[in-house]
């Protein structure tokens, strides 16, 4: 047995043994790193473009423009994109990102980049993000059987988490020497590479199962409404992200107001969270035999518990440790949650279903963050973090109780059907 085979779990070795997935993953790692760098570059370029008295407003608009239009695109474009092949969705999103970000660089070089054009191009670049993500995970579902999708999801998800640990630091070094628009140009090149790699994938087509009148089965929202189990998945995920939203507002206030500390400590909190999320995501991808719903509930509860010390006047070292543990338990959540969708939805319906999921979850986090401001004013930063943790633990308990009741009500019916007795 080689050193590599001892260090890399069998689940990952088998996943990485698929050439098409290796090509896709390598391109995704590059685009994730580019996005991690853009976290710094987008805000810094907005700061360069804005008048001093409007800097905060433009930075907020730029950050929102790079994410929120994805939710609108998932809903408004469903009629036309629901049945587009998965690899074409990836190509379309990557091409749009590359084109829009590249246009920002060109306008900067020509001296024609204004704040309005900047926000418009950022918004346009994110319009197909939900569809690109849906296409990616649909491709994974077609590359692997159900019991091997979780490791593939974990590799994609942890590459994204790792990029948001490494990317901002790398962007900080680059921005010190070059204009932030150049960093966005690097991001554009990574998306161009992703489009090229996606176009090289050779996978069999999946034909849609038509309704009785020969038309497609519907948009993602309609498909979700026809599947109660998928509606439940979306609901739990959206509430979880909504309850997380106030953390992004309260944590900086907690560091500044309650700890009277500098931004360096805030960076330390997010760094330990990111490292924990990478480790947790990779570990979670090896649990291929685990029941995914129980793991998902445990993750939600664990994240909520990790927030409780912030509201109990715990020392800094303890809250840092808890935030790292929070990242560790959160790490498997994206991969497990997506695997539940991949295994529950019909293959032809999966892009539309995943795009609809993204539309709901993408909007949930900013809505939670918007609530974080008034909550922090009323409860204080520590109280807001404590409240978010308590509510998240409550969500885990409610989900577990609902599933337990559902299982108990279905068991007698299932048993009677096995005996050949249909319920009346």
Tab-separated table of C-alpha atoms in Angstrom:
chain	number	residue	atom	x	y	z
A	1	UNK	CA	0.000	0.000	0.000
A	2	UNK	CA	1.422	3.375	-1.028
A	3	UNK	CA	1.636	6.414	1.227
A	4	UNK	CA	-1.082	8.125	-0.814
A	5	UNK	CA	-3.492	5.213	-0.425
A	6	UNK	CA	-2.956	5.202	3.348
A	7	UNK	CA	-3.547	8.945	3.689
A	8	UNK	CA	-6.494	9.297	1.306
A	9	UNK	CA	-9.701	7.457	2.346
A	10	UNK	CA	-11.101	4.909	-0.086
A	11	UNK	CA	-14.206	7.025	-0.716
A	12	UNK	CA	-12.075	9.874	-2.049
A	13	UNK	CA	-9.719	7.625	-4.010
A	14	UNK	CA	-12.660	6.100	-5.850
A	15	UNK	CA	-14.169	9.529	-6.499
A	16	UNK	CA	-10.944	11.031	-7.791
A	17	UNK	CA	-10.450	7.992	-9.989
A	18	UNK	CA	-13.137	9.301	-12.387
A	19	UNK	CA	-11.343	11.432	-15.033
A	20	UNK	CA	-14.379	13.600	-15.817
A	21	UNK	CA	-14.765	14.515	-12.158
A	22	UNK	CA	-11.057	15.313	-11.809
A	23	UNK	CA	-11.290	17.762	-14.724
A	24	UNK	CA	-14.423	19.366	-13.317
A	25	UNK	CA	-12.997	19.595	-9.786
A	26	UNK	CA	-9.717	21.158	-10.933
A	27	UNK	CA	-11.616	23.927	-12.735
A	28	UNK	CA	-13.985	24.436	-9.791
A	29	UNK	CA	-11.043	24.786	-7.391
A	30	UNK	CA	-9.693	27.581	-9.585
A	31	UNK	CA	-13.015	29.411	-9.780
A	32	UNK	CA	-13.566	29.036	-6.031
A	33	UNK	CA	-10.135	30.530	-5.380
A	34	UNK	CA	-10.980	33.388	-7.731
A	35	UNK	CA	-14.212	34.027	-5.828
A	36	UNK	CA	-12.322	33.943	-2.533
A	37	UNK	CA	-10.008	36.630	-3.871
A	38	UNK	CA	-12.980	38.625	-5.143
A	39	UNK	CA	-14.389	38.895	-1.607
A	40	UNK	CA	-11.642	41.437	-0.946
A	41	UNK	CA	-11.347	42.878	-4.455
A	42	UNK	CA	-15.050	43.692	-4.887
A	43	UNK	CA	-15.243	45.703	-1.681
A	44	UNK	CA	-11.885	47.390	-2.265
A	45	UNK	CA	-12.732	48.432	-5.817
A	46	UNK	CA	-16.060	49.830	-4.587
A	47	UNK	CA	-14.118	51.824	-2.025
A	48	UNK	CA	-11.918	53.221	-4.808
A	49	UNK	CA	-14.929	54.218	-6.918
A	50	UNK	CA	-17.143	55.714	-4.214
A	51	UNK	CA	-17.105	59.261	-2.849
A	52	UNK	CA	-15.949	59.126	0.805
A	53	UNK	CA	-19.392	59.976	2.157
A	54	UNK	CA	-21.018	57.110	0.221
A	55	UNK	CA	-18.351	54.426	0.579
A	56	UNK	CA	-20.393	52.237	2.927
A	57	UNK	CA	-23.457	52.313	0.702
A	58	UNK	CA	-21.505	51.384	-2.428
A	59	UNK	CA	-19.633	48.575	-0.718
A	60	UNK	CA	-22.919	47.117	0.515
A	61	UNK	CA	-24.452	47.457	-2.938
A	62	UNK	CA	-21.444	45.776	-4.567
A	63	UNK	CA	-21.466	42.820	-2.178
A	64	UNK	CA	-25.230	42.374	-2.614
A	65	UNK	CA	-24.965	42.697	-6.406
A	66	UNK	CA	-22.485	39.827	-6.529
A	67	UNK	CA	-24.877	37.424	-4.753
A	68	UNK	CA	-28.567	38.378	-4.600
A	69	UNK	CA	-29.404	38.428	-8.354
A	70	UNK	CA	-28.782	34.676	-8.299
A	71	UNK	CA	-32.082	34.208	-6.454
A	72	UNK	CA	-33.952	36.293	-9.024
A	73	UNK	CA	-32.291	34.437	-11.886
A	74	UNK	CA	-33.274	31.079	-10.416
A	75	UNK	CA	-36.945	32.064	-10.372
A	76	UNK	CA	-37.323	34.327	-13.412
A	77	UNK	CA	-35.348	32.164	-15.836
A	78	UNK	CA	-36.759	28.801	-14.776
A	79	UNK	CA	-39.140	28.663	-17.735
A	80	UNK	CA	-36.228	28.694	-20.184
A	81	UNK	CA	-33.450	26.956	-18.233
A	82	UNK	CA	-35.233	24.125	-16.411
A	83	UNK	CA	-34.491	21.618	-19.190
A	84	UNK	CA	-31.102	22.896	-20.360
A	85	UNK	CA	-28.418	20.172	-20.043
A	86	UNK	CA	-26.365	20.417	-16.870
A	87	UNK	CA	-22.991	21.032	-18.531
A	88	UNK	CA	-24.475	23.891	-20.562
A	89	UNK	CA	-25.737	25.516	-17.365
A	90	UNK	CA	-22.204	25.396	-15.973
A	91	UNK	CA	-20.811	26.834	-19.219
A	92	UNK	CA	-23.434	29.601	-19.349
A	93	UNK	CA	-22.807	30.704	-15.771
A	94	UNK	CA	-19.037	30.547	-16.121
A	95	UNK	CA	-19.144	32.399	-19.437
A	96	UNK	CA	-21.364	35.147	-18.025
A	97	UNK	CA	-19.130	35.548	-14.971
A	98	UNK	CA	-15.999	35.701	-17.109
A	99	UNK	CA	-17.539	38.181	-19.544
A	100	UNK	CA	-18.957	40.551	-16.935
A	101	UNK	CA	-15.864	40.549	-14.722
A	102	UNK	CA	-13.669	40.925	-17.784
A	103	UNK	CA	-15.756	43.926	-18.854
A	104	UNK	CA	-15.021	45.548	-15.483
A	105	UNK	CA	-11.303	45.176	-16.149
A	106	UNK	CA	-11.617	46.578	-19.675
A	107	UNK	CA	-13.617	49.598	-18.504
A	108	UNK	CA	-11.059	50.223	-15.778
A	109	UNK	CA	-8.193	50.144	-18.287
A	110	UNK	CA	-10.113	52.566	-20.531
A	111	UNK	CA	-10.846	54.887	-17.612
A	112	UNK	CA	-14.599	54.412	-18.122
A	113	UNK	CA	-15.492	52.420	-15.012
A	114	UNK	CA	-18.110	54.238	-12.941
A	115	UNK	CA	-19.891	53.149	-9.784
A	116	UNK	CA	-23.153	52.531	-11.674
A	117	UNK	CA	-21.495	50.434	-14.379
A	118	UNK	CA	-19.601	48.513	-11.732
A	119	UNK	CA	-22.748	47.549	-9.794
A	120	UNK	CA	-24.604	46.680	-13.007
A	121	UNK	CA	-21.831	44.361	-14.222
A	122	UNK	CA	-21.533	42.666	-10.834
A	123	UNK	CA	-25.288	42.088	-10.789
A	124	UNK	CA	-25.241	40.713	-14.329
A	125	UNK	CA	-22.351	38.392	-13.512
A	126	UNK	CA	-24.318	36.679	-10.718
A	127	UNK	CA	-27.610	36.199	-12.585
A	128	UNK	CA	-26.938	32.540	-13.456
A	129	UNK	CA	-25.063	31.547	-10.306
A	130	UNK	CA	-27.872	29.324	-8.977
A	131	UNK	CA	-28.145	27.575	-12.344
A	132	UNK	CA	-24.390	27.082	-12.538
A	133	UNK	CA	-24.358	25.490	-9.083
A	134	UNK	CA	-27.366	23.344	-9.996
A	135	UNK	CA	-25.583	22.218	-13.152
A	136	UNK	CA	-22.454	21.303	-11.186
A	137	UNK	CA	-24.233	19.084	-8.685
A	138	UNK	CA	-26.408	17.578	-11.405
A	139	UNK	CA	-23.237	16.565	-13.244
A	140	UNK	CA	-21.976	14.958	-10.040
A	141	UNK	CA	-25.223	13.024	-9.660
A	142	UNK	CA	-24.751	11.673	-13.193
A	143	UNK	CA	-21.090	10.774	-12.683
A	144	UNK	CA	-21.673	8.705	-9.549
A	145	UNK	CA	-24.261	6.348	-8.041
A	146	UNK	CA	-26.124	7.492	-4.948
A	147	UNK	CA	-23.645	6.002	-2.457
A	148	UNK	CA	-20.675	7.851	-4.010
A	149	UNK	CA	-22.142	11.333	-4.426
A	150	UNK	CA	-21.407	12.475	-0.883
A	151	UNK	CA	-17.576	12.332	-1.225
A	152	UNK	CA	-17.782	14.200	-4.532
A	153	UNK	CA	-20.029	16.851	-2.983
A	154	UNK	CA	-17.625	17.127	-0.052
A	155	UNK	CA	-14.605	17.687	-2.298
A	156	UNK	CA	-16.394	20.473	-4.181
A	157	UNK	CA	-17.740	22.053	-0.997
A	158	UNK	CA	-14.476	21.941	0.954
A	159	UNK	CA	-12.569	23.395	-1.990
A	160	UNK	CA	-14.937	26.351	-1.738
A	161	UNK	CA	-14.446	26.632	2.018
A	162	UNK	CA	-10.662	26.430	1.633
A	163	UNK	CA	-10.761	29.125	-1.040
A	164	UNK	CA	-12.417	31.511	1.396
A	165	UNK	CA	-9.581	30.900	3.842
A	166	UNK	CA	-6.741	31.305	1.320
A	167	UNK	CA	-8.366	33.613	-1.261
A	168	UNK	CA	-8.851	36.768	0.851
A	169	UNK	CA	-5.289	36.595	2.179
A	170	UNK	CA	-3.920	36.155	-1.346
A	171	UNK	CA	-6.084	39.005	-2.631
A	172	UNK	CA	-4.807	41.239	0.168
A	173	UNK	CA	-1.257	40.680	-1.048
A	174	UNK	CA	-2.203	41.305	-4.690
A	175	UNK	CA	-4.273	44.405	-4.015
A	176	UNK	CA	-1.278	45.917	-2.225
A	177	UNK	CA	0.706	45.733	-5.476
A	178	UNK	CA	-1.886	45.989	-8.247
A	179	UNK	CA	-5.303	47.553	-8.785
A	180	UNK	CA	-8.257	45.512	-7.388
A	181	UNK	CA	-9.740	45.379	-10.885
A	182	UNK	CA	-6.800	43.180	-11.871
A	183	UNK	CA	-7.794	40.686	-9.159
A	184	UNK	CA	-11.291	40.536	-10.672
A	185	UNK	CA	-9.594	39.864	-14.008
A	186	UNK	CA	-7.912	36.823	-12.456
A	187	UNK	CA	-11.331	35.645	-11.265
A	188	UNK	CA	-12.648	36.094	-14.810
A	189	UNK	CA	-9.862	33.870	-16.163
A	190	UNK	CA	-10.695	31.114	-13.671
A	191	UNK	CA	-14.311	31.124	-14.849
A	192	UNK	CA	-13.167	30.998	-18.460
A	193	UNK	CA	-11.171	27.871	-17.604
A	194	UNK	CA	-14.250	26.368	-15.937
A	195	UNK	CA	-16.318	26.980	-19.086
A	196	UNK	CA	-13.679	25.250	-21.216
A	197	UNK	CA	-13.436	22.246	-18.883
A	198	UNK	CA	-17.218	21.869	-18.677
A	199	UNK	CA	-17.445	21.880	-22.478
A	200	UNK	CA	-15.047	18.912	-22.568
A	201	UNK	CA	-17.210	16.683	-20.375
A	202	UNK	CA	-18.704	13.767	-22.260
A	203	UNK	CA	-21.709	12.430	-20.377
A	204	UNK	CA	-24.841	10.697	-21.675
A	205	UNK	CA	-27.900	12.920	-21.974
A	206	UNK	CA	-30.825	12.561	-19.598
A	207	UNK	CA	-34.248	12.767	-21.178
A	208	UNK	CA	-37.060	14.383	-19.275
A	209	UNK	CA	-40.083	12.360	-18.355
A	210	UNK	CA	-43.012	14.269	-19.849
A	211	UNK	CA	-46.394	14.818	-18.317
A	212	UNK	CA	-49.444	13.327	-19.899
A	213	UNK	CA	-49.688	16.191	-22.374
A	214	UNK	CA	-46.073	15.801	-23.459
A	215	UNK	CA	-44.826	18.996	-21.822
A	216	UNK	CA	-41.994	19.179	-19.267
A	217	UNK	CA	-42.885	18.547	-15.650
A	218	UNK	CA	-42.562	22.198	-14.653
A	219	UNK	CA	-40.276	24.724	-13.050
A	220	UNK	CA	-38.252	24.038	-9.928
A	221	UNK	CA	-40.778	25.613	-7.551
A	222	UNK	CA	-43.645	23.547	-8.989
A	223	UNK	CA	-41.527	20.409	-8.818
A	224	UNK	CA	-40.698	21.106	-5.193
A	225	UNK	CA	-44.351	21.623	-4.304
A	226	UNK	CA	-45.155	18.201	-5.749
A	227	UNK	CA	-42.593	16.544	-3.459
A	228	UNK	CA	-43.312	17.201	0.240
A	229	UNK	CA	-39.992	15.671	1.308
A	230	UNK	CA	-38.110	18.163	-0.879
A	231	UNK	CA	-40.195	21.051	0.429
A	232	UNK	CA	-39.169	20.005	3.931
A	233	UNK	CA	-35.503	19.926	2.929
A	234	UNK	CA	-35.676	23.396	1.435
A	235	UNK	CA	-37.550	24.739	4.434
A	236	UNK	CA	-35.070	23.387	6.984
A	237	UNK	CA	-32.084	24.621	4.956
A	238	UNK	CA	-33.604	28.080	4.456
A	239	UNK	CA	-34.451	28.517	8.149
A	240	UNK	CA	-30.959	27.329	9.103
A	241	UNK	CA	-29.352	29.907	6.813
A	242	UNK	CA	-31.786	32.590	7.996
A	243	UNK	CA	-30.817	31.939	11.615
A	244	UNK	CA	-27.155	32.098	10.618
A	245	UNK	CA	-27.617	35.517	8.973
A	246	UNK	CA	-27.533	37.590	12.209
A	247	UNK	CA	-24.146	36.072	13.053
A	248	UNK	CA	-22.466	37.982	10.206
A	249	UNK	CA	-23.761	41.259	11.683
A	250	UNK	CA	-23.386	40.466	15.379
A	251	UNK	CA	-19.888	38.961	15.330
A	252	UNK	CA	-18.096	42.145	14.145
A	253	UNK	CA	-20.059	44.156	16.734
A	254	UNK	CA	-19.189	41.599	19.404
A	255	UNK	CA	-15.490	41.946	18.619
A	256	UNK	CA	-15.560	45.747	18.430
A	257	UNK	CA	-18.013	46.673	21.182
A	258	UNK	CA	-17.960	43.884	23.749
A	259	UNK	CA	-14.323	42.816	23.420
A	260	UNK	CA	-12.979	46.252	22.421
A	261	UNK	CA	-10.662	44.499	20.003
A	262	UNK	CA	-9.394	45.105	16.467
A	263	UNK	CA	-10.313	43.629	13.107
A	264	UNK	CA	-7.468	41.146	13.494
A	265	UNK	CA	-9.496	39.203	16.056
A	266	UNK	CA	-12.508	39.173	13.739
A	267	UNK	CA	-10.256	37.729	11.043
A	268	UNK	CA	-9.086	35.095	13.525
A	269	UNK	CA	-12.677	34.017	14.208
A	270	UNK	CA	-13.411	33.524	10.513
A	271	UNK	CA	-10.054	31.841	9.902
A	272	UNK	CA	-10.592	29.202	12.578
A	273	UNK	CA	-14.155	28.729	11.327
A	274	UNK	CA	-12.897	28.212	7.772
A	275	UNK	CA	-10.224	25.733	8.840
A	276	UNK	CA	-12.766	23.820	10.895
A	277	UNK	CA	-15.215	23.780	7.976
A	278	UNK	CA	-12.581	22.376	5.602
A	279	UNK	CA	-11.649	19.597	8.036
A	280	UNK	CA	-15.282	18.849	8.841
A	281	UNK	CA	-16.272	18.768	5.188
A	282	UNK	CA	-13.540	16.307	4.308
A	283	UNK	CA	-14.356	14.080	7.281
A	284	UNK	CA	-18.071	14.209	6.477
A	285	UNK	CA	-17.409	13.054	2.920
A	286	UNK	CA	-16.045	9.743	4.232
A	287	UNK	CA	-19.290	8.905	6.081
A	288	UNK	CA	-20.881	7.351	3.018
A	289	UNK	CA	-22.789	4.801	5.104
A	290	UNK	CA	-24.200	7.414	7.482
A	291	UNK	CA	-27.896	8.248	7.441
A	292	UNK	CA	-27.962	11.724	5.993
A	293	UNK	CA	-30.949	13.209	7.823
A	294	UNK	CA	-29.584	12.410	11.318
A	295	UNK	CA	-26.203	13.882	10.365
A	296	UNK	CA	-27.912	17.011	9.013
A	297	UNK	CA	-29.860	17.467	12.260
A	298	UNK	CA	-26.705	16.919	14.326
A	299	UNK	CA	-24.888	19.563	12.281
A	300	UNK	CA	-27.655	22.127	12.846
A	301	UNK	CA	-27.720	21.420	16.583
A	302	UNK	CA	-23.927	21.484	16.850
A	303	UNK	CA	-23.663	24.855	15.123
A	304	UNK	CA	-26.306	26.320	17.420
A	305	UNK	CA	-24.517	25.027	20.514
A	306	UNK	CA	-21.226	26.546	19.364
A	307	UNK	CA	-22.808	30.033	19.513
A	308	UNK	CA	-24.074	29.813	23.097
A	309	UNK	CA	-20.800	30.800	24.864
A	310	UNK	CA	-20.792	34.156	23.028
A	311	UNK	CA	-23.804	35.262	25.046
A	312	UNK	CA	-22.503	33.875	28.357
A	313	UNK	CA	-19.442	36.126	28.774
A	314	UNK	CA	-17.031	33.300	27.937
A	315	UNK	CA	-13.314	34.147	27.530
A	316	UNK	CA	-11.976	34.824	24.046
A	317	UNK	CA	-9.993	31.592	23.837
A	318	UNK	CA	-13.155	29.580	24.544
A	319	UNK	CA	-15.272	31.408	21.954
A	320	UNK	CA	-12.478	30.944	19.386
A	321	UNK	CA	-12.454	27.219	20.128
A	322	UNK	CA	-16.240	27.068	19.902
A	323	UNK	CA	-16.242	28.900	16.564
A	324	UNK	CA	-13.674	26.437	15.231
A	325	UNK	CA	-15.855	23.553	16.429
A	326	UNK	CA	-18.820	25.292	14.815
A	327	UNK	CA	-16.959	25.282	11.515
A	328	UNK	CA	-16.055	21.630	12.043
A	329	UNK	CA	-19.667	20.546	12.552
A	330	UNK	CA	-20.978	22.847	9.796
A	331	UNK	CA	-18.479	21.544	7.243
A	332	UNK	CA	-20.458	18.405	6.256
A	333	UNK	CA	-23.792	20.249	5.967
A	334	UNK	CA	-23.624	21.452	2.337
A	335	UNK	CA	-22.527	18.048	1.031
A	336	UNK	CA	-25.122	16.113	3.043
A	337	UNK	CA	-27.922	18.541	2.190
A	338	UNK	CA	-27.159	18.417	-1.532
A	339	UNK	CA	-26.882	14.624	-1.456
A	340	UNK	CA	-30.412	14.453	-0.060
A	341	UNK	CA	-31.657	16.457	-3.055
A	342	UNK	CA	-29.592	14.468	-5.544
A	343	UNK	CA	-31.046	11.205	-4.273
A	344	UNK	CA	-34.648	12.407	-3.925
A	345	UNK	CA	-35.213	14.273	-7.204
A	346	UNK	CA	-35.616	12.745	-10.645
A	347	UNK	CA	-32.441	13.154	-12.774
A	348	UNK	CA	-34.157	15.288	-15.419
A	349	UNK	CA	-35.723	17.499	-12.736
A	350	UNK	CA	-32.566	17.971	-10.676
A	351	UNK	CA	-31.216	21.213	-12.252
A	352	UNK	CA	-34.552	22.995	-11.795
A	353	UNK	CA	-34.984	21.654	-8.253
A	354	UNK	CA	-31.468	22.661	-7.192
A	355	UNK	CA	-31.858	26.096	-8.761
A	356	UNK	CA	-35.129	26.601	-6.856
A	357	UNK	CA	-33.377	25.507	-3.675
A	358	UNK	CA	-30.632	28.056	-4.312
A	359	UNK	CA	-33.201	30.785	-4.913
A	360	UNK	CA	-34.714	30.223	-1.474
A	361	UNK	CA	-31.484	29.668	0.461
A	362	UNK	CA	-29.611	32.525	-1.245
A	363	UNK	CA	-32.286	34.968	-0.124
A	364	UNK	CA	-32.568	33.500	3.390
A	365	UNK	CA	-29.106	34.502	4.625
A	366	UNK	CA	-29.284	38.215	3.637
A	367	UNK	CA	-32.766	38.406	5.178
A	368	UNK	CA	-31.357	37.014	8.400
A	369	UNK	CA	-28.482	39.483	8.238
A	370	UNK	CA	-30.950	42.338	7.756
A	371	UNK	CA	-32.691	41.220	10.948
A	372	UNK	CA	-29.330	41.092	12.715
A	373	UNK	CA	-29.016	44.880	12.904
A	374	UNK	CA	-32.235	45.534	14.862
A	375	UNK	CA	-31.576	42.459	17.015
A	376	UNK	CA	-28.078	43.653	17.905
A	377	UNK	CA	-29.508	47.053	18.834
A	378	UNK	CA	-32.161	45.483	21.057
A	379	UNK	CA	-30.260	42.533	22.554
A	380	UNK	CA	-26.620	43.493	22.135
A	381	UNK	CA	-24.150	41.563	19.994
A	382	UNK	CA	-23.665	38.779	22.544
A	383	UNK	CA	-27.410	38.441	23.080
A	384	UNK	CA	-27.980	38.216	19.325
A	385	UNK	CA	-25.402	35.440	18.985
A	386	UNK	CA	-26.960	33.627	21.934
A	387	UNK	CA	-30.445	34.012	20.472
A	388	UNK	CA	-29.296	32.711	17.098
A	389	UNK	CA	-27.748	29.680	18.792
A	390	UNK	CA	-30.838	28.899	20.878
A	391	UNK	CA	-33.144	29.243	17.858
A	392	UNK	CA	-30.877	27.004	15.760
A	393	UNK	CA	-30.869	24.283	18.414
A	394	UNK	CA	-34.657	24.626	18.501
A	395	UNK	CA	-34.757	24.129	14.728
A	396	UNK	CA	-32.784	20.903	15.077
A	397	UNK	CA	-35.136	19.646	17.788
A	398	UNK	CA	-38.230	20.552	15.766
A	399	UNK	CA	-36.863	18.823	12.653
A	400	UNK	CA	-35.965	15.684	14.604
A	401	UNK	CA	-39.385	15.579	16.236
A	402	UNK	CA	-41.186	16.041	12.921
A	403	UNK	CA	-39.209	13.237	11.288
A	404	UNK	CA	-39.835	10.936	14.254
A	405	UNK	CA	-43.586	11.556	14.133
A	406	UNK	CA	-43.591	11.051	10.366
A	407	UNK	CA	-41.700	7.762	10.694
A	408	UNK	CA	-44.090	6.450	13.358
A	409	UNK	CA	-47.188	7.307	11.340
A	410	UNK	CA	-45.810	5.613	8.215
A	411	UNK	CA	-44.596	2.448	9.947
A	412	UNK	CA	-48.015	0.811	10.531
A	413	UNK	CA	-49.034	1.455	6.909
A	414	UNK	CA	-45.769	-0.002	5.611
A	415	UNK	CA	-46.132	-3.067	7.835
A	416	UNK	CA	-49.698	-3.737	6.652
A	417	UNK	CA	-48.659	-3.418	3.014
A	418	UNK	CA	-45.944	-6.031	3.574
A	419	UNK	CA	-48.649	-8.336	4.895
A	420	UNK	CA	-50.764	-7.689	1.835
A	421	UNK	CA	-53.369	-5.610	3.679
A	422	UNK	CA	-54.063	-2.191	2.172
A	423	UNK	CA	-55.190	0.554	4.590
A	424	UNK	CA	-58.743	1.736	4.146
